[in-house]
Amino acid sequence: MSDRLQTNLGYTFGRHTLLKHAVTHSSFVHEQKLNASDSNERLEFLGDAVLELCISDFLYHRYPDMSEGDLTKKRAALVCESTLASLARKLAVGDFILLGQGEAAEGGREKDSILSDVFESILGAIFLDGGIEEARALVLRLYEPIADKPGKQANDYKSSLQEILQRKSHETATYTIIDEKGPPHKKIFTAQASHQGKILGVGVGGSKKLAEQAAAKEALGKLKK
């Protein structure tokens, strides 16, 4: 399992436990009665930041004449849930995810939300194992072929909110998961969008990314009023 996934990634781990950690879903942890910290959620948090840095640097140098607003939209399209899930499928990541039986029975290996999260957790694991340059190498290899393709812009409320906020401030909106409910294979997340210490919106979704988009959507509605 580990060798085949590493071949797909084009990266060999020095610490193989990091890769196992990266593909361990919370439903598996719950079913096996492991510690919550044994799931990939912390690595996903790290990988999300690593991906944003690598993509931002990639776009900055690839498109020297592109405006900040257009760079933001381009980045949003490249790191959205559907794009990450598509890349995860190219790497056959779904074959290696450790899932609980309930989640597996409901097609968890093909869910965009799970695939995108595991993609980010693997990137976080590579960063911890080999450093930022190894993480950047994987990002460049995967994104070079798709960077110039039209991105999916529909319903990108986070980018729209950021454009409005940038007219008045250089500070970006921050998103916090303030609640999660339900069994591991059917979690519902609640996200909060804030700016300069002020809560702008709250949203609910079946994944963290969808909850953040819902929070941004509510914030946009309030700002437009």
XYZ file of C-alpha atoms in Angstrom:
225
model
C 0.000 0.000 0.000
C 2.617 2.494 1.105
C 5.025 1.754 -1.754
C 2.360 2.106 -4.453
C 1.055 5.376 -3.059
C 4.581 6.755 -2.779
C 5.190 5.801 -6.406
C 2.040 7.668 -7.412
C 3.172 10.692 -5.415
C 6.710 10.586 -6.789
C 7.983 10.950 -3.236
C 9.509 8.454 -0.795
C 8.906 9.081 2.885
C 11.683 8.840 5.418
C 9.072 8.529 8.153
C 6.436 6.139 6.835
C 4.232 6.691 9.861
C 3.512 10.193 8.533
C 1.995 8.782 5.359
C -0.178 6.339 7.315
C -1.282 9.205 9.542
C -2.150 11.286 6.472
C -4.580 8.697 5.094
C -6.272 7.867 8.415
C -9.814 9.247 8.369
C -11.659 10.183 11.558
C -14.275 7.472 10.911
C -11.548 4.817 11.115
C -10.187 6.360 14.303
C -13.663 6.376 15.849
C -14.385 2.789 14.823
C -11.042 1.501 16.089
C -11.394 3.513 19.323
C -8.084 5.306 18.724
C -7.141 8.734 20.007
C -8.673 11.667 18.125
C -5.150 12.892 17.343
C -4.559 9.711 15.304
C -6.776 11.047 12.490
C -5.399 13.119 9.623
C -7.230 16.313 10.620
C -4.175 18.098 12.053
C -2.124 17.212 8.977
C -4.965 18.489 6.815
C -4.806 21.817 8.676
C -1.080 22.046 7.985
C -1.372 20.894 4.387
C -4.020 23.518 3.658
C -1.539 26.261 4.608
C 1.316 24.606 2.698
C -0.838 24.316 -0.420
C -1.932 27.953 -0.268
C 1.696 29.106 0.042
C 2.912 26.897 -2.810
C 0.049 27.864 -5.121
C 0.383 31.576 -4.301
C 4.104 31.479 -5.093
C 3.450 29.478 -8.276
C 0.812 31.912 -9.553
C 2.820 35.000 -8.582
C 5.720 33.937 -10.778
C 3.702 32.322 -13.572
C 1.439 35.338 -14.157
C 3.554 38.484 -13.543
C 0.945 40.817 -15.060
C -2.115 39.398 -13.306
C -3.848 41.663 -10.781
C -4.245 40.737 -7.117
C -7.959 40.178 -7.564
C -7.472 37.850 -10.518
C -4.690 35.977 -8.707
C -7.051 35.456 -5.789
C -9.752 34.052 -8.083
C -7.247 31.836 -9.871
C -5.933 30.470 -6.598
C -9.443 29.812 -5.314
C -10.244 27.756 -8.414
C -7.047 25.731 -8.060
C -7.497 24.905 -4.376
C -11.267 24.364 -4.332
C -12.632 21.052 -3.132
C -13.472 19.702 -6.585
C -10.002 20.452 -7.990
C -8.235 18.831 -5.041
C -10.503 15.788 -5.293
C -9.719 15.503 -9.009
C -5.976 15.554 -8.295
C -6.439 12.985 -5.526
C -8.207 10.697 -8.008
C -5.312 11.007 -10.459
C -3.044 9.788 -7.659
C -5.508 6.976 -6.756
C -5.517 8.306 -3.200
C -8.949 6.817 -2.527
C -7.499 3.287 -2.720
C -5.332 3.939 0.314
C -7.577 5.844 2.730
C -8.233 4.117 6.052
C -11.990 4.488 6.522
C -14.531 3.205 8.997
C -16.850 0.536 7.640
C -19.858 2.864 7.632
C -18.056 5.561 5.663
C -16.601 3.031 3.243
C -20.048 1.512 2.651
C -21.402 4.958 1.761
C -18.772 5.502 -0.930
C -16.404 7.574 1.170
C -13.449 6.800 -1.099
C -15.116 8.782 -3.885
C -16.413 11.733 -1.864
C -14.869 15.040 -2.908
C -14.771 16.241 0.695
C -12.749 13.254 1.908
C -10.439 13.096 -1.101
C -9.628 16.802 -0.935
C -8.925 16.611 2.790
C -6.618 13.616 2.380
C -4.809 15.353 -0.477
C -4.061 18.251 1.865
C -3.042 15.969 4.726
C -0.603 14.122 2.445
C 0.896 17.449 1.404
C 1.248 18.364 5.074
C 2.968 15.041 5.721
C 5.412 15.598 2.856
C 6.185 19.050 4.251
C 6.990 17.576 7.677
C 9.013 14.749 6.183
C 10.954 16.499 3.439
C 10.417 20.241 3.812
C 8.756 22.923 1.720
C 10.724 22.208 -1.469
C 9.503 18.607 -1.640
C 5.938 19.792 -1.063
C 6.382 22.468 -3.729
C 7.738 19.887 -6.197
C 4.566 17.798 -5.883
C 2.343 20.862 -6.231
C 4.171 22.044 -9.349
C 4.070 18.595 -10.948
C 0.326 18.344 -10.438
C -0.648 21.919 -11.210
C 1.570 22.744 -14.190
C -0.685 20.835 -16.627
C -3.917 22.404 -15.373
C -2.897 25.939 -14.408
C -4.000 27.561 -17.666
C -7.312 25.730 -17.892
C -10.423 27.731 -16.994
C -11.153 27.269 -13.315
C -14.457 26.654 -11.652
C -15.500 30.046 -10.288
C -19.136 29.388 -9.450
C -20.198 29.917 -5.861
C -16.733 30.975 -4.720
C -18.104 33.166 -1.966
C -14.792 33.296 -0.101
C -13.032 35.021 -3.001
C -15.940 37.410 -3.524
C -15.887 38.329 0.154
C -12.139 38.867 0.051
C -12.442 41.224 -2.922
C -14.884 43.402 -1.005
C -12.767 43.406 2.155
C -9.605 44.305 0.237
C -11.167 47.596 -0.833
C -11.022 48.762 2.765
C -8.316 46.685 4.421
C -5.256 44.564 3.687
C -6.332 42.045 6.300
C -7.914 38.862 5.004
C -11.000 37.164 6.385
C -10.354 34.304 8.772
C -12.418 31.142 9.026
C -12.867 29.070 12.162
C -14.692 25.775 12.607
C -16.730 26.456 15.735
C -18.739 23.227 15.875
C -18.982 19.759 14.387
C -21.749 17.257 14.967
C -22.773 13.797 13.865
C -20.970 10.474 13.405
C -17.546 10.460 11.710
C -19.011 9.446 8.336
C -21.781 12.080 8.419
C -20.279 15.099 10.134
C -21.864 18.517 9.893
C -19.506 21.467 10.383
C -20.264 25.030 11.433
C -17.817 27.712 10.307
C -17.459 31.337 11.299
C -16.092 34.079 9.040
C -14.405 36.991 10.814
C -12.540 40.140 9.865
C -10.608 42.397 12.214
C -12.163 40.681 15.206
C -15.741 41.062 13.953
C -17.904 38.068 13.097
C -19.256 38.547 9.576
C -21.112 35.303 8.982
C -21.752 31.740 10.103
C -22.398 28.767 7.826
C -23.051 25.042 7.954
C -21.891 22.323 5.565
C -21.027 18.664 5.154
C -17.317 19.512 4.955
C -15.135 22.242 6.423
C -14.722 23.892 3.025
C -18.454 23.915 2.338
C -19.135 25.358 5.796
C -16.588 28.130 5.159
C -18.198 28.933 1.813
C -21.602 29.094 3.525
C -20.196 31.474 6.161
C -18.725 33.682 3.428
C -22.063 33.639 1.596
C -23.882 34.873 4.699
C -21.222 37.551 5.225
C -21.645 38.752 1.646
C -25.379 39.003 2.109
C -24.966 41.125 5.208
C -22.381 43.404 3.601
C -24.527 43.982 0.515
C -27.412 45.059 2.732
